[in-house]
GROMACS .gro file of C-alpha atoms in nm:
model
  439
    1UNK     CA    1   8.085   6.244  -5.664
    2UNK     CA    2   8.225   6.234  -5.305
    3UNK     CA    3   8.196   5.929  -5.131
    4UNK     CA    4   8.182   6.070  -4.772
    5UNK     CA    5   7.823   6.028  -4.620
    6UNK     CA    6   7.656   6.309  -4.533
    7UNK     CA    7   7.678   6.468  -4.146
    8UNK     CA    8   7.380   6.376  -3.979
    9UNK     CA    9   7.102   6.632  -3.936
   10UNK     CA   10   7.181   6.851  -3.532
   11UNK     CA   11   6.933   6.639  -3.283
   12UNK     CA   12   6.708   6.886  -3.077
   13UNK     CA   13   6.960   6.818  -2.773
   14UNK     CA   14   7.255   6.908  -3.017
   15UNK     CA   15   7.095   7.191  -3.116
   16UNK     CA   16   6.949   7.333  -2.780
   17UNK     CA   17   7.240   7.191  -2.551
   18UNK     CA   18   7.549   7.058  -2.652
   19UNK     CA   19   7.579   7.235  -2.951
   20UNK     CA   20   7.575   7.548  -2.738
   21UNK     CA   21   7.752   7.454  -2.423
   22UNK     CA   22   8.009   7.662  -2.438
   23UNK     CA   23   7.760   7.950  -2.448
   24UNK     CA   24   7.515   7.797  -2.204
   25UNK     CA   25   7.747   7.700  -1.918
   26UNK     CA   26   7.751   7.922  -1.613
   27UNK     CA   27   7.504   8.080  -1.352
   28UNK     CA   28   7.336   8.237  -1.644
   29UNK     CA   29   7.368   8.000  -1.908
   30UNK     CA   30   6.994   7.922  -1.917
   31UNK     CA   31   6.903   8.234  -1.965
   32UNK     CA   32   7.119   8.271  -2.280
   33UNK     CA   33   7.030   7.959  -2.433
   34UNK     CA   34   6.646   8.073  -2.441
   35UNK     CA   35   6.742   8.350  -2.738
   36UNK     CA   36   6.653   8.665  -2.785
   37UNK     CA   37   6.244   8.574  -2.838
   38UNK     CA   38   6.246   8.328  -2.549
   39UNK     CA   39   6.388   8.556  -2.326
   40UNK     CA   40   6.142   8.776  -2.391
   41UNK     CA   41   5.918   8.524  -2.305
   42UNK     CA   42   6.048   8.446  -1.997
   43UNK     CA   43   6.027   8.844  -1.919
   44UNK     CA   44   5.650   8.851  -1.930
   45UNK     CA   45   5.587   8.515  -1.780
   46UNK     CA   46   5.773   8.593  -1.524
   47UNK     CA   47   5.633   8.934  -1.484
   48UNK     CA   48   5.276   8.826  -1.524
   49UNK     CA   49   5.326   8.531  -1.238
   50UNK     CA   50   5.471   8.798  -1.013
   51UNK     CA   51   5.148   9.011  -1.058
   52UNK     CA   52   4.951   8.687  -1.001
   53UNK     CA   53   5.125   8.634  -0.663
   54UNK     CA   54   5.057   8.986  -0.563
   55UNK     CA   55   4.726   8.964  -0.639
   56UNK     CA   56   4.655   8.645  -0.452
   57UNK     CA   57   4.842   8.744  -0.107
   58UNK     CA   58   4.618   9.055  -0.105
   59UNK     CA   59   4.398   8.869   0.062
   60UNK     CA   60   4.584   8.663   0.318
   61UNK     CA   61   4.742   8.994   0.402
   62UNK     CA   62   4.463   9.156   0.497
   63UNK     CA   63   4.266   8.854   0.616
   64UNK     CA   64   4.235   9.028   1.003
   65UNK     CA   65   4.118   9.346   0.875
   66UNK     CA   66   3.845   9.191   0.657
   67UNK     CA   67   3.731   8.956   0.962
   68UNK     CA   68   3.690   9.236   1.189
   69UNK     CA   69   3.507   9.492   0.943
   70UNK     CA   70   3.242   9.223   0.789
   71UNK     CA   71   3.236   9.025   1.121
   72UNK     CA   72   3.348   8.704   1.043
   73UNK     CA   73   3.469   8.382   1.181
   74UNK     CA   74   3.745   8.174   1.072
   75UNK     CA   75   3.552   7.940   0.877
   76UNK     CA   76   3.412   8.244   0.684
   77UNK     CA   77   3.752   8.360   0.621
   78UNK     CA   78   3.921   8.105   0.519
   79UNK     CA   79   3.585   8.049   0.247
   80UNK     CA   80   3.733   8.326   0.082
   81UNK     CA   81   4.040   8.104  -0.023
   82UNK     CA   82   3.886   7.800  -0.119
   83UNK     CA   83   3.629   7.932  -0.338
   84UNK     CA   84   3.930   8.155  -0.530
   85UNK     CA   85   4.079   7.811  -0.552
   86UNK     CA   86   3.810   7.631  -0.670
   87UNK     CA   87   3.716   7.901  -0.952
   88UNK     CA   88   4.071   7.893  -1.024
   89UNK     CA   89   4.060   7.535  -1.162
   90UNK     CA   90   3.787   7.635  -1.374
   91UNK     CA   91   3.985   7.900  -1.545
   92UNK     CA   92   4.268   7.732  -1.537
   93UNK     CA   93   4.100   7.453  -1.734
   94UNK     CA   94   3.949   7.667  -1.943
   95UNK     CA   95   4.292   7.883  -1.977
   96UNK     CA   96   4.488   7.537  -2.102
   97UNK     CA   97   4.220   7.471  -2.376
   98UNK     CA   98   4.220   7.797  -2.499
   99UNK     CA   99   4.596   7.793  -2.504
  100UNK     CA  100   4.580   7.495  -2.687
  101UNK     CA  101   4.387   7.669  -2.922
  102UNK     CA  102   4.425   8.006  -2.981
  103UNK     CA  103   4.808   8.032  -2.875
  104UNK     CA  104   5.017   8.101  -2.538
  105UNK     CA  105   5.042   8.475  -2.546
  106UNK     CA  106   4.703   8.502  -2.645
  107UNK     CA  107   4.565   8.335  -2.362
  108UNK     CA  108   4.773   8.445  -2.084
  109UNK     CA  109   4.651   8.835  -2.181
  110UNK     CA  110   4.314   8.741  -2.121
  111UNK     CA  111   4.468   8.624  -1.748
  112UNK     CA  112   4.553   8.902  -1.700
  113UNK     CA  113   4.303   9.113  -1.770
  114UNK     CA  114   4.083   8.894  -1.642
  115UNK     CA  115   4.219   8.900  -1.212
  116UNK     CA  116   4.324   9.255  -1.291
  117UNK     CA  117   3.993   9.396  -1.274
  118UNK     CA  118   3.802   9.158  -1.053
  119UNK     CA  119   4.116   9.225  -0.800
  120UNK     CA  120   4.040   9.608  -0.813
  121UNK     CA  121   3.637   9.518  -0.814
  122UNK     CA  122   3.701   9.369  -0.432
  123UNK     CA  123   3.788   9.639  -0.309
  124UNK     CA  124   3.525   9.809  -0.397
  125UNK     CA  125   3.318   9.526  -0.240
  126UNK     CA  126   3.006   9.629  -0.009
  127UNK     CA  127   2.943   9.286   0.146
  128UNK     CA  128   3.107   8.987   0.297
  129UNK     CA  129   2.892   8.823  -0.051
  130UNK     CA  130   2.969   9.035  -0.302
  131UNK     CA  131   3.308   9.030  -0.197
  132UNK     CA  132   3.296   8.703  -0.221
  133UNK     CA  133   3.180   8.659  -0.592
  134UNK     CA  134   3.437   8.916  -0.712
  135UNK     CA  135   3.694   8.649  -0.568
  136UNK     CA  136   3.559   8.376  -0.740
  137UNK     CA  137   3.585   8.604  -1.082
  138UNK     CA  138   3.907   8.701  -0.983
  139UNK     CA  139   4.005   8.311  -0.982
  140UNK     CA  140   3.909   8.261  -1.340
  141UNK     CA  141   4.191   8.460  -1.455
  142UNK     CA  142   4.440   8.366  -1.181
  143UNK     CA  143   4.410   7.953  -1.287
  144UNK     CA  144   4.528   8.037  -1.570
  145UNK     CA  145   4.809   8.212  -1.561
  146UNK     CA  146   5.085   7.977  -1.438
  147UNK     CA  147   5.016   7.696  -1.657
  148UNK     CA  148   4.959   7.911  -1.961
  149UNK     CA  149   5.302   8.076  -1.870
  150UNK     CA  150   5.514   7.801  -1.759
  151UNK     CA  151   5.433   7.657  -2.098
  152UNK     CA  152   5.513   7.922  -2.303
  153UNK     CA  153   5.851   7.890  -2.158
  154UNK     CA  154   5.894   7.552  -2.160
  155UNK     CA  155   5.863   7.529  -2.522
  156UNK     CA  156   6.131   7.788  -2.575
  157UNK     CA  157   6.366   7.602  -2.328
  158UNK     CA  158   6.594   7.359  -2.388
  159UNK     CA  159   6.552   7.018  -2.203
  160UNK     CA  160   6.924   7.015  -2.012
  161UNK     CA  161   6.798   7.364  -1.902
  162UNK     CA  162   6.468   7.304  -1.874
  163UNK     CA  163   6.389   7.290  -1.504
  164UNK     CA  164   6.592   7.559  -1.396
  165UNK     CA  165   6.463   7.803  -1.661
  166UNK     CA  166   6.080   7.751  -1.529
  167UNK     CA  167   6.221   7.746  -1.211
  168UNK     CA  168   6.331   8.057  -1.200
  169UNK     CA  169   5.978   8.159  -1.349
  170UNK     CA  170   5.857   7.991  -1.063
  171UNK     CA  171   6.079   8.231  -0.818
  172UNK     CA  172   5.868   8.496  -0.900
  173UNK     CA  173   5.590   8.422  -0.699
  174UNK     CA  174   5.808   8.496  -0.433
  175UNK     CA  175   5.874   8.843  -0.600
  176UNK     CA  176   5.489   8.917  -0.614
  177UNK     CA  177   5.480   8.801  -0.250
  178UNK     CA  178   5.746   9.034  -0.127
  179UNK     CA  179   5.623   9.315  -0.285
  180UNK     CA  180   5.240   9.247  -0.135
  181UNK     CA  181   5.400   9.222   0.197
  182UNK     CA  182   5.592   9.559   0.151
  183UNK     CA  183   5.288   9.735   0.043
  184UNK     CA  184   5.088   9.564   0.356
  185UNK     CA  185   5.346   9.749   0.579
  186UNK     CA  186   5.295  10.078   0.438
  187UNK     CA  187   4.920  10.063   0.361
  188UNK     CA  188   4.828   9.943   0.762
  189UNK     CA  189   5.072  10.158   0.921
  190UNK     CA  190   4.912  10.460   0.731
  191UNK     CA  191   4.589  10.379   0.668
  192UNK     CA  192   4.316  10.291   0.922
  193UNK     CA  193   4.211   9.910   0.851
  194UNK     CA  194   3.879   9.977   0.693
  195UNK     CA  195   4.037  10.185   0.443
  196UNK     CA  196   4.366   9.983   0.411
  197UNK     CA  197   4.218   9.645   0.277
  198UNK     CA  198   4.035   9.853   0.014
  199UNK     CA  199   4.372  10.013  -0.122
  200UNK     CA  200   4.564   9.691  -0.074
  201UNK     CA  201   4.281   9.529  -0.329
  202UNK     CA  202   4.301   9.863  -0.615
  203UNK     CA  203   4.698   9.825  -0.628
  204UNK     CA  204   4.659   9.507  -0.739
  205UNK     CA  205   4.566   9.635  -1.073
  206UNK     CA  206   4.883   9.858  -1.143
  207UNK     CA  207   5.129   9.590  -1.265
  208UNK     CA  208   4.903   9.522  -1.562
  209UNK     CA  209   4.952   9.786  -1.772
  210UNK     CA  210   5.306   9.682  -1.741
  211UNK     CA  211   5.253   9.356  -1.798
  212UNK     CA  212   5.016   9.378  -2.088
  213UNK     CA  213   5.290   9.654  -2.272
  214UNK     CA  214   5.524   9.345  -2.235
  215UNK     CA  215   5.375   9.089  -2.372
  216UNK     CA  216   5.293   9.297  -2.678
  217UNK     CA  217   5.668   9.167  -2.771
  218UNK     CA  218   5.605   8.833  -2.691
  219UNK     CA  219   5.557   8.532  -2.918
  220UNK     CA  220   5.486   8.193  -2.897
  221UNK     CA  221   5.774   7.914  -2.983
  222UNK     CA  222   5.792   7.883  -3.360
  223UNK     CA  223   5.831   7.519  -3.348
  224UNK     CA  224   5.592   7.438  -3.069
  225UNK     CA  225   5.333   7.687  -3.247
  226UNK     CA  226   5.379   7.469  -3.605
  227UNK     CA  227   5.326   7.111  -3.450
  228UNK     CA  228   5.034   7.250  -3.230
  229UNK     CA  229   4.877   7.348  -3.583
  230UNK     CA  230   4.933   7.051  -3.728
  231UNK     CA  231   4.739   6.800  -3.484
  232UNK     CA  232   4.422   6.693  -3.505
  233UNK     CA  233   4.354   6.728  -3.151
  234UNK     CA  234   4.352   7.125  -3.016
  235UNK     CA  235   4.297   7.164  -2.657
  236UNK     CA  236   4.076   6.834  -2.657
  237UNK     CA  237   3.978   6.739  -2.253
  238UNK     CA  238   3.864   6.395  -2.404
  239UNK     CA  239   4.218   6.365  -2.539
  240UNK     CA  240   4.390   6.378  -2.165
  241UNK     CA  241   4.126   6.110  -2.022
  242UNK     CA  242   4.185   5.870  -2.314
  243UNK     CA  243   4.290   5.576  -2.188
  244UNK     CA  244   4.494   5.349  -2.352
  245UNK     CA  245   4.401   5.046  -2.580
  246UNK     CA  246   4.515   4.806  -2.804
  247UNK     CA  247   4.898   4.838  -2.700
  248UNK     CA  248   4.874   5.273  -2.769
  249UNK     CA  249   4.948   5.457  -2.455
  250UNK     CA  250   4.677   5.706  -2.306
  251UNK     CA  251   4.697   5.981  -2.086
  252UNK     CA  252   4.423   5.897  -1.835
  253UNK     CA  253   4.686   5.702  -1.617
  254UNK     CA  254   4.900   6.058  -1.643
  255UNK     CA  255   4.656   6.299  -1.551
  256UNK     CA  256   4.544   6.100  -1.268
  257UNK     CA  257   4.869   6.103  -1.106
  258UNK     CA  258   4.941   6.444  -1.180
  259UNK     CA  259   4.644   6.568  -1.061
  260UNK     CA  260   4.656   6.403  -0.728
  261UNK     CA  261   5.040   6.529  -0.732
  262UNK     CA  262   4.921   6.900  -0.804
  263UNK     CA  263   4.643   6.839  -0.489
  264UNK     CA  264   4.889   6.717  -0.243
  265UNK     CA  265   5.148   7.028  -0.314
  266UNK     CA  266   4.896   7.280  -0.342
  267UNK     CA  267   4.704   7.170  -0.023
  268UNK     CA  268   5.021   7.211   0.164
  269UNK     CA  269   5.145   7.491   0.016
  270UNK     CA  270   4.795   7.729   0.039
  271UNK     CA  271   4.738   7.613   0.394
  272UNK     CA  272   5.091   7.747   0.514
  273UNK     CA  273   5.035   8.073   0.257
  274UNK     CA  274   4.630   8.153   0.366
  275UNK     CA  275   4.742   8.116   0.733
  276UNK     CA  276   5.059   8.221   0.827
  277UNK     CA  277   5.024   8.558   0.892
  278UNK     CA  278   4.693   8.489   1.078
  279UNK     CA  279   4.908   8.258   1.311
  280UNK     CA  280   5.165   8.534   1.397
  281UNK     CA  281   4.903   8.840   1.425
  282UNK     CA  282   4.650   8.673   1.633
  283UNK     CA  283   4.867   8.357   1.876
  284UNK     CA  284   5.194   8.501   1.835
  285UNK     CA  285   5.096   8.863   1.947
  286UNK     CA  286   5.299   9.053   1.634
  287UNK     CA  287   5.245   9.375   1.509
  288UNK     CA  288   5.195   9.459   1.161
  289UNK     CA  289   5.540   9.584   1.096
  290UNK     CA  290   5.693   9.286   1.312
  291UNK     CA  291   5.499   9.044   1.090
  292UNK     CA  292   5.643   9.198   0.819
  293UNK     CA  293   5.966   9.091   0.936
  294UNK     CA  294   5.901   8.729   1.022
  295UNK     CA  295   5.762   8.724   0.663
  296UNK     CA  296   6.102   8.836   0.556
  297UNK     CA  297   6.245   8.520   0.650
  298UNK     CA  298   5.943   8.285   0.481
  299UNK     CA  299   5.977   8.502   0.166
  300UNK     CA  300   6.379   8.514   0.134
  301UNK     CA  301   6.380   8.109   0.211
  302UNK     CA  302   6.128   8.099  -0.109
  303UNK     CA  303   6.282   8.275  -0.333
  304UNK     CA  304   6.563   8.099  -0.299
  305UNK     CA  305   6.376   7.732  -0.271
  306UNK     CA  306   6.243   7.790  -0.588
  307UNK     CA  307   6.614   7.877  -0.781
  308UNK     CA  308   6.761   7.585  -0.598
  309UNK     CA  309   6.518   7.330  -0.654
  310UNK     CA  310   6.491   7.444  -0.995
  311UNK     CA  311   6.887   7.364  -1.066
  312UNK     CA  312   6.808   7.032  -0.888
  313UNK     CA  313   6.513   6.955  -1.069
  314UNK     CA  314   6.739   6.916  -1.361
  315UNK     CA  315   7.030   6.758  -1.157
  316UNK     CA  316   6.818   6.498  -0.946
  317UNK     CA  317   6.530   6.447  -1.181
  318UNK     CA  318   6.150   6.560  -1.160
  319UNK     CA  319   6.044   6.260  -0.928
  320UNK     CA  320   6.346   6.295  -0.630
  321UNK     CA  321   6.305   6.643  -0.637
  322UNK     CA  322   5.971   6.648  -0.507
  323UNK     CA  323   6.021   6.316  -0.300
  324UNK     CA  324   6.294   6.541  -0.144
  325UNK     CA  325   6.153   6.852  -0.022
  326UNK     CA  326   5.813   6.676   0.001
  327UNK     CA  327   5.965   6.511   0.321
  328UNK     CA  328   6.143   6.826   0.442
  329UNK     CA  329   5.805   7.045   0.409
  330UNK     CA  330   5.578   6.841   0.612
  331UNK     CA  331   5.865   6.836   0.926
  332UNK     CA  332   5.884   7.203   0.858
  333UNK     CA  333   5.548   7.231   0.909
  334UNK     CA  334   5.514   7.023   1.202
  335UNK     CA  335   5.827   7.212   1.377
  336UNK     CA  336   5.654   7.571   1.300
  337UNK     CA  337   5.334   7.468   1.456
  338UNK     CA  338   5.509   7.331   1.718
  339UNK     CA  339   5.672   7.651   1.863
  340UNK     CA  340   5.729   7.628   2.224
  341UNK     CA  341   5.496   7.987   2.295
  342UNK     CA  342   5.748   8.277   2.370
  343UNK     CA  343   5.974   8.133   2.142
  344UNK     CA  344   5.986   8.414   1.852
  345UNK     CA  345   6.354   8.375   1.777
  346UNK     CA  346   6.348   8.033   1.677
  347UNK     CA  347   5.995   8.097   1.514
  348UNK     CA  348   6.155   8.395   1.322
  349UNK     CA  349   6.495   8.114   1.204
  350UNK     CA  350   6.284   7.834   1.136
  351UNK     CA  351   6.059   8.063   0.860
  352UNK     CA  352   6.342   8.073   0.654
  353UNK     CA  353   6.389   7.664   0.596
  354UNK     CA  354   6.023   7.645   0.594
  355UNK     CA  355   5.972   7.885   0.255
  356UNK     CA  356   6.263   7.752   0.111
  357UNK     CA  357   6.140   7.410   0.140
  358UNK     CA  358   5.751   7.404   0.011
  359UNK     CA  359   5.878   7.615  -0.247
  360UNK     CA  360   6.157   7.429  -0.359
  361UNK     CA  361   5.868   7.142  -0.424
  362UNK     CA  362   5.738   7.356  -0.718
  363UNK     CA  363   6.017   7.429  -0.933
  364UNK     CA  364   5.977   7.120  -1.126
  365UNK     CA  365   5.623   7.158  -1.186
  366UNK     CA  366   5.641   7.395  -1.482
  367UNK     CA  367   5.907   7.154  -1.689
  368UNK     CA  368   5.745   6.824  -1.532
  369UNK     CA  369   5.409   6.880  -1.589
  370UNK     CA  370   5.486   7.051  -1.953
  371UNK     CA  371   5.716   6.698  -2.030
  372UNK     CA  372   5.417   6.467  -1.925
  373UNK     CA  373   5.190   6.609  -2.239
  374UNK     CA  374   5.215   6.662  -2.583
  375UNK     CA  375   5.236   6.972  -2.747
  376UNK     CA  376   4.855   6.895  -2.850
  377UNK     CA  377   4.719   6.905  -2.534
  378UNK     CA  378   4.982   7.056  -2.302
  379UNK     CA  379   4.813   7.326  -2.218
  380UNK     CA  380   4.473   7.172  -2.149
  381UNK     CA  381   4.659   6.895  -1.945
  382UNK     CA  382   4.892   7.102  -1.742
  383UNK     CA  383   4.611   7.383  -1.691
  384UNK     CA  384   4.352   7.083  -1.597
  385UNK     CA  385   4.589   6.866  -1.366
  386UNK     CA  386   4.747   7.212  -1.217
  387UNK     CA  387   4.450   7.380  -1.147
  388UNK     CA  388   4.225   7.064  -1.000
  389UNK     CA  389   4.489   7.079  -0.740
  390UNK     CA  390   4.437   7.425  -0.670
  391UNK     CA  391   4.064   7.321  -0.649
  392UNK     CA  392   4.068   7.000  -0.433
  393UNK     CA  393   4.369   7.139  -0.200
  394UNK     CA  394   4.190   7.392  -0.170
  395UNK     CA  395   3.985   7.202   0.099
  396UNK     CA  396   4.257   7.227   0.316
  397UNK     CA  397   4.244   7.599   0.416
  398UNK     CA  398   3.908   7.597   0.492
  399UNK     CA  399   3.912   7.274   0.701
  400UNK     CA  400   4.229   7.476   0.894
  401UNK     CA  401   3.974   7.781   0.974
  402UNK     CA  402   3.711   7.565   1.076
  403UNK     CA  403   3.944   7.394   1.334
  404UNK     CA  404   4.152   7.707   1.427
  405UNK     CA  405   3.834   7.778   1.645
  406UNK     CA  406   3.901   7.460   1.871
  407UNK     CA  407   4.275   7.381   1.796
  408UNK     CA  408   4.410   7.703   1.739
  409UNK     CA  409   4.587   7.783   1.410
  410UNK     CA  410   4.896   7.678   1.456
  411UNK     CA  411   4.804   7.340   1.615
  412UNK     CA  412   4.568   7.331   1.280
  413UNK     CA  413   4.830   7.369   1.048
  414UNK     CA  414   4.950   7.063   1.093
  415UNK     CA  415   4.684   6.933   0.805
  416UNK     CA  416   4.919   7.122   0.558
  417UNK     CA  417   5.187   6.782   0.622
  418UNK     CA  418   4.891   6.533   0.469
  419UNK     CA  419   4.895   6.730   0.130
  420UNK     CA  420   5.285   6.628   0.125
  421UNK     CA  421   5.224   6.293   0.205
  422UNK     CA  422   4.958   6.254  -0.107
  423UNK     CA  423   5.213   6.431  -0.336
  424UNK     CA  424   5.448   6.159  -0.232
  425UNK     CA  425   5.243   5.892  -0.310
  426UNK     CA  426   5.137   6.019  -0.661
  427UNK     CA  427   5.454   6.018  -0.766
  428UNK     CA  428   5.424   5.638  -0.764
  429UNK     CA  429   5.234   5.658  -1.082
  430UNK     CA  430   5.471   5.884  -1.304
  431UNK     CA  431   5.725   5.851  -1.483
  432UNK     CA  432   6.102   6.112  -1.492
  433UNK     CA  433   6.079   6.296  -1.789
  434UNK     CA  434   6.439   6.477  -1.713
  435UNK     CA  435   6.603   6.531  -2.040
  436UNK     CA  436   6.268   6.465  -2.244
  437UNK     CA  437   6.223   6.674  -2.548
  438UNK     CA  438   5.926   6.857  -2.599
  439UNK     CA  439   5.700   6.710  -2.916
   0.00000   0.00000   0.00000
């Protein structure tokens, strides 16, 4: 009998990292390390958030044309983004527990399908009300689908490439967003505007059926799927507001904090998203192909925010990374507002730092919020503290239509830079989960 002791059993980190480094290094190497199954994952999570981000800038798009044909002020307008908000957290509550339940994949088709057809429904909208309510529906399914998505992926990644793997999932709202602007462009400059917000509205229903055909290939994580079986708790909201007791830690403490992190982002963020193409139609005097351009610059400066600050994510840690461009997207946003008028040069240059920058902010929310639960609850946690963001930050759009009337937009926009401040703070209250493997 030999004498030797046995090798030790690979550690997830072995097996997932440095057992594979010479296959995961490079620009790409996070995409290889996912596998075959997990990058076909990442294909429809990333396809489905793209068609989420489409859907949703339908309306900011063609926020003008809507005021003008139902007759509304700013405060109406920017209703129509809070109360998609709002709905969203509801589905994307709902979304998590489900996922929780039922499975990833399972859950993020019923996304879907869900903001596929209430998108088409609004434009086929009568009324300032009913287009209203077919917003709201459309929200269920669009809360859902990031969380449900980022998690999928998460669970397939490994943790040394975990932030700029859902980074990168991240980088496709910026996808979606470019190719809503693009079809804005052509739509307006063919259409008349009471037909062209219609149209913009029934595309939104086209990347679907791709969508859907994908993820008919798609599986949840083996591993993640067999230890989500095995728990007691399945999408449980009582679990994620259990404090803790008798020396066991909760997660009340955690979904606090994340939940006022998610609020502060998100407020930012949507504010700068629902009104920036307002701001440069209506004070800044562009046309609808020249707007197209300056969103060039916001879009390009996103995409690329959302790579970079994924590959930091992993390099600086969850906390400094959104510490970092937390600081750097509220002074964007008070330089943008700030334009000197006649200025459309420097507004046209400074759109580039200013996407990069609140986008860089979320590309360690799919791997940070996904490291802060356990596979139990992760998706009713993420899809709960994610999407109550959405809901409270909501609030800020609105209060930024309300005041355009007196301040002006872009002097309005300035609320946008308090949302960054709150994400700061929350932070205060987390812990850095870089490196942390999921369990």
């Amino acid at each position: 009998m030999s004498t030797t002791p046995p090798s030790p059993a690979p550690t997830a980190d072995a097996r997932s990292g440095a057992g594979e480094r010479g296959a995961d290094d490079g620009a790409l190497g996070w995409l290889r390390a996912l596998g075959p199954r997990g990058r076909r994952a990442f294909a429809g999570a990333f396809g489905g958030y793209a068609l989420d981000s489409y859907d949703y800038f339908t309306l900011p798009l063609s926020m003008v044309a809507l005021a003008a044909y139902f007759r509304l002020d700013s405060g109406q307008t920017g209703l129509f983004t809070t109360v998609t908000l709002v709905v969203s957290a509801v589905g994307g509550a709902v979304a998590g527990v489900v996922a929780d339940r039922v499975g990833r994949v399972k859950a993020l088709m019923i996304t879907v399908v869900t903001y596929a057809v209430f998108t088409v429904a609004c434009g086929f909208a009568p009324t300032y009300e009913t287009l209203l309510v077919f917003r709201a529906l459309q929200g269920l399914g669009f809360g859902g689908e990031w969380a449900v998505g980022a998690i999928l992926v998460a669970e397939y990644a490994s943790a040394r490439h975990r932030g700029r793997t859902l980074g990168a999932i991240q980088s496709s709202w910026a996808v979606g967003w470019a190719l809503a602007a693009v079809v804005y462009t052509l739509v307006f400059s063919f259409l008349g505007d009471d037909l062209a917000w219609r149209v913009m509205f029934w595309t939104g229903a086209l990347p679907a059926l791709l969508v859907i055909w994908m993820r008919r290939r798609v599986h949840d994580a083996p591993e993640a799927t067999a230890q989500r079986e095995r728990s007691a708790q399945k999408g449980s909201f009582a679990a994620i507001f259990k404090p803790g007791r008798d020396g066991q830690p909760g997660l009340l403490r955690t979904t606090v904090f994340a939940g006022l992190l998610s609020t502060g982002v998100q407020g930012g963020y949507y504010t700068l998203a629902t009104w920036v193409p307002t701001y440069l139609k209506s004070e800044r005097g562009l046309s609808v192909v020249g707007t197209g351009s300056y969103l060039t610059f916001l879009i390009s400066g996103a995409f690329l925010g959302y790579l970079t600050g994924g590959h930091l994510t992993d390099r600086l840690g969850r906390r400094r990374n959104i510490w970092l461009f937390a600081l750097l997207s509220a002074i964007c946003i008070l330089a943008y507002a700030n334009i000197p008028s006649g200025a459309n040069t420097l507004l046209l240059v400074l759109g580039f730092p200013l996407g990069f920058c609140m986008s860089a902010i979320f590309s360690g929310f799919g791997s940070y919020l996904s490291e802060l639960y356990p596979t139990a609850v992760r998706g009713t946690g993420q899809g709960f503290t994610y999407n109550t963001g959405r809901a409270v930050g909501a609030a800020f759009p609105t209060l930024v239509g309300f005041l355009a009337d007196s301040w002006g937009v872009g002097g309005a926009l300035v609320f946008g830079a308090i949302g960054y401040g709150i994400a700061a703070l929350a932070l205060l209250g987390l812990p850095e989960t870089r490196g942390k493997e999921l369990r």
